[in-house]
Short mmCIF file of C-alpha atoms in Angstrom, two decimals:
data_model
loop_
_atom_site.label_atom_id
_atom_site.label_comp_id
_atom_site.label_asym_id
_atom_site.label_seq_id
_atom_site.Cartn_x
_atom_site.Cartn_y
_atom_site.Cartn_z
CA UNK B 1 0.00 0.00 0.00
CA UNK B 2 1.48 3.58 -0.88
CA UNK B 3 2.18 6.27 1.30
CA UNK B 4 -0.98 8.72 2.05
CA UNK B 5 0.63 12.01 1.48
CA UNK B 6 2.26 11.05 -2.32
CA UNK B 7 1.17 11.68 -5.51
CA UNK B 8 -0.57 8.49 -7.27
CA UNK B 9 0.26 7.19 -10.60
CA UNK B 10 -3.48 6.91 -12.91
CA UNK B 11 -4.50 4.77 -15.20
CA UNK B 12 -4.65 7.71 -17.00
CA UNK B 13 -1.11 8.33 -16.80
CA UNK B 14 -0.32 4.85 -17.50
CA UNK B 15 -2.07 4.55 -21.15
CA UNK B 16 -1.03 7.96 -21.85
CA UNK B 17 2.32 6.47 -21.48
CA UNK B 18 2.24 3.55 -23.61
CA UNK B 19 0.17 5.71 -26.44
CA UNK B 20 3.68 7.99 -27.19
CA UNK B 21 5.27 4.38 -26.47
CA UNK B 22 2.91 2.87 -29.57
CA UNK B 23 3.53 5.67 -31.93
CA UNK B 24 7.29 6.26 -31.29
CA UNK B 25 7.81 2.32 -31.79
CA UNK B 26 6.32 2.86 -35.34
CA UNK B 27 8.72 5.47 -35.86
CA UNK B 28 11.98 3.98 -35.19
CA UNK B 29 10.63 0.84 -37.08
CA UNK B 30 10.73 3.25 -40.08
CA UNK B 31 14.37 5.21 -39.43
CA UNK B 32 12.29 7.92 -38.24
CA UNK B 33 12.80 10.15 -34.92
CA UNK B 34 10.53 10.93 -32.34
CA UNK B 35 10.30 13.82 -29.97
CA UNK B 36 7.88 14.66 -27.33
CA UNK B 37 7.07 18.10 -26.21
CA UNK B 38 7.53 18.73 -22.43
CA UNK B 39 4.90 21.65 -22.50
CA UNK B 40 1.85 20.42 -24.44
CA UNK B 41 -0.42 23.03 -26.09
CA UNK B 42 -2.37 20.93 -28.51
CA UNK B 43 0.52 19.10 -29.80
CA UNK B 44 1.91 16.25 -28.16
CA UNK B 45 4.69 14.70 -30.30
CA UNK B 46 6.72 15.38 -33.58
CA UNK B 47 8.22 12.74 -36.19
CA UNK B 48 10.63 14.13 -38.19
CA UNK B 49 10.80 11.51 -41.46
CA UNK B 50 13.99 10.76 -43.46
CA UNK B 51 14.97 9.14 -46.85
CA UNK B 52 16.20 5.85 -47.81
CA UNK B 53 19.89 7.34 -47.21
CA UNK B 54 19.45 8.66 -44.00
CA UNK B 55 18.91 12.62 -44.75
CA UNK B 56 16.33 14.64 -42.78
CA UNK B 57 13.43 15.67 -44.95
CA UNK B 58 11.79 19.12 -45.15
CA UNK B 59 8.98 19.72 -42.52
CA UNK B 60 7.56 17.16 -39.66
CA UNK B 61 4.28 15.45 -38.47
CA UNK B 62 2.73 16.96 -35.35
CA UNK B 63 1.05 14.55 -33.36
CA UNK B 64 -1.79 14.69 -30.58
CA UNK B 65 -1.79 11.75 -28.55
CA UNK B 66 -5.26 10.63 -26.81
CA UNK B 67 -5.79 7.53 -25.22
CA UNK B 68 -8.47 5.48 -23.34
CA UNK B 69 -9.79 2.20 -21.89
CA UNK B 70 -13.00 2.00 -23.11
CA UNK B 71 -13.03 3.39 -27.21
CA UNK B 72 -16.17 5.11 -28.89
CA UNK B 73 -17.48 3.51 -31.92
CA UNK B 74 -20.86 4.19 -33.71
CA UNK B 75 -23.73 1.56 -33.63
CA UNK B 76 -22.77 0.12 -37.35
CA UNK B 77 -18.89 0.11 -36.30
CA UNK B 78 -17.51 2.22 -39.32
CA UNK B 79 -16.53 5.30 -36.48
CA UNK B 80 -14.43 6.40 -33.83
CA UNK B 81 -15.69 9.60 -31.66
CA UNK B 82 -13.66 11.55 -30.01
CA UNK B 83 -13.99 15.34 -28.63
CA UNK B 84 -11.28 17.90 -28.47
CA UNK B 85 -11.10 21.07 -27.85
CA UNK B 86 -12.40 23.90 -30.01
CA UNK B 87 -9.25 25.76 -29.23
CA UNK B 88 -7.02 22.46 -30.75
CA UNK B 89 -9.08 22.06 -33.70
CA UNK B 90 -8.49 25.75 -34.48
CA UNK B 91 -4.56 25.35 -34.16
CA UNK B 92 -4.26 22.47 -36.11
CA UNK B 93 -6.59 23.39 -39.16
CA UNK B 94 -4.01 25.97 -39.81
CA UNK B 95 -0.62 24.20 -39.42
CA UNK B 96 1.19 23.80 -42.61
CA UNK B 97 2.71 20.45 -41.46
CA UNK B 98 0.29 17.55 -40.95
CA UNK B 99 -1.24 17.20 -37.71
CA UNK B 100 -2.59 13.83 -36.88
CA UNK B 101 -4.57 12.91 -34.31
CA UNK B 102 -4.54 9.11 -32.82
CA UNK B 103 -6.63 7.81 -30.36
CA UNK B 104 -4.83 5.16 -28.65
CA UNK B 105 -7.08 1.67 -27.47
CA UNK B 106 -5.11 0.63 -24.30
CA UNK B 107 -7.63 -2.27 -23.55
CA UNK B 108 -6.46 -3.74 -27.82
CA UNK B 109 -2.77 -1.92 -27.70
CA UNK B 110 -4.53 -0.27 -31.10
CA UNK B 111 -4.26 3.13 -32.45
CA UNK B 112 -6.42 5.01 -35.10
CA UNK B 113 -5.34 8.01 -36.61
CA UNK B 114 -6.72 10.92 -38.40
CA UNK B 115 -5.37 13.97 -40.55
CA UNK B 116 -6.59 17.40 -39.55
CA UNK B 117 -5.84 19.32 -42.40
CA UNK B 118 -6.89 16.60 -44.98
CA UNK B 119 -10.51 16.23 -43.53
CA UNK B 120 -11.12 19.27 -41.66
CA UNK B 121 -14.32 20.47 -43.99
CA UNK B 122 -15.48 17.33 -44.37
CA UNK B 123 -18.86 17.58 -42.27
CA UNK B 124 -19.07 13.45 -42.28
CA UNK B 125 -15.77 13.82 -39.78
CA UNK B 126 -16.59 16.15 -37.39
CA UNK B 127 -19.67 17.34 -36.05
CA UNK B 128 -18.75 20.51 -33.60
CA UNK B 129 -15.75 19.32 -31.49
CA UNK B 130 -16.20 15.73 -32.51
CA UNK B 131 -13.86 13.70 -34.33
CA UNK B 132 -14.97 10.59 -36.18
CA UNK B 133 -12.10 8.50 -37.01
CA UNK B 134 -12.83 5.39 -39.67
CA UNK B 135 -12.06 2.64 -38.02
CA UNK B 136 -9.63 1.39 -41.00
CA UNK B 137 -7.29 4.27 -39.92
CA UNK B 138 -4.83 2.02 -38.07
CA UNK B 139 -2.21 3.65 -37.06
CA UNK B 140 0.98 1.69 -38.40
CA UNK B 141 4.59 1.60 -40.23
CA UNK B 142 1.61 2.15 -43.50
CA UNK B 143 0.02 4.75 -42.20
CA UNK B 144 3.06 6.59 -41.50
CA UNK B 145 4.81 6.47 -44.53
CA UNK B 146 1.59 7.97 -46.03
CA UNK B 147 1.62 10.65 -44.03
CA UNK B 148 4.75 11.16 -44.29
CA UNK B 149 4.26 11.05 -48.19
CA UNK B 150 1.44 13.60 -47.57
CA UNK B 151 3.84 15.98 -46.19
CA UNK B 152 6.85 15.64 -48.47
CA UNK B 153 4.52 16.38 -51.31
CA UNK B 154 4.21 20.24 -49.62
CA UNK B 155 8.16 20.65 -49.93
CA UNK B 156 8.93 18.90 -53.50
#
């Protein structure tokens, strides 16, 4: 049993944790780098993305990290909600760099992503401060070489 006075670690804490864990393991598979932000206003993480020799490539991927134990998909299973902040969705939509958002499924170690930018007037995506994610956007070494395809294509 822990000591009364101390500060407990959350679940929360714990599966935030092992989301940056996910993503930057994806990352490294791919010769890519991974940095976390120690002060987080609306963006989490950034990949920077290199070529097949080695050479750092123009621009970066922002990335906003959510996670959670019990994921929110629609009735016919083709969706994955998730609210943010009005204040986020602002900041991102007008990034040059992609921002992508992945909601991390701690109970599946699973991660969905979605593009800001791409999809941000698409009213089938977001209905006021919700995000709905397909559910075929898994996050993996696929995903992230599209994205990162997706953002070389601003700098070529």
């Amino acid at each position: 049993m822990g000591k009364k006075n101390r500060k407990t670690r959350t679940r929360e804490h714990i599966i935030a944790d092992l989301s940056s864990n996910y993503v930057e393991k994806i990352a490294l598979r791919l010769g890519f780098s991974y940095e976390v932000i120690a002060k987080d206003y609306g963006i989490d993480s950034i990949i920077y993305t290199y070529d097949i020799y080695g050479g750092i490539e123009n621009g970066s991927i922002y990335v906003q990290l959510k996670a959670t134990d019990n994921l929110n998909v629609n009735a016919t299973g083709e969706f994955i909600s998730f609210t943010v902040e009005a204040a986020d969705l602002d900041y991102w939509s007008n990034e040059y760099d992609p921002v992508i958002l992945i909601i991390y499924d701690a109970k599946n170690d699973d991660a969905y992503w979605y593009h800001i930018q791409e999809n941000f007037e698409a009213k089938e995506y977001f209905k006021g401060q919700t995000v709905r994610i397909p559910v075929e956007n898994i996050f993996n070494e696929k995903a992230l070489l599209q994205l990162a395809i997706i953002k070389n294509t601003k700098y070529i």
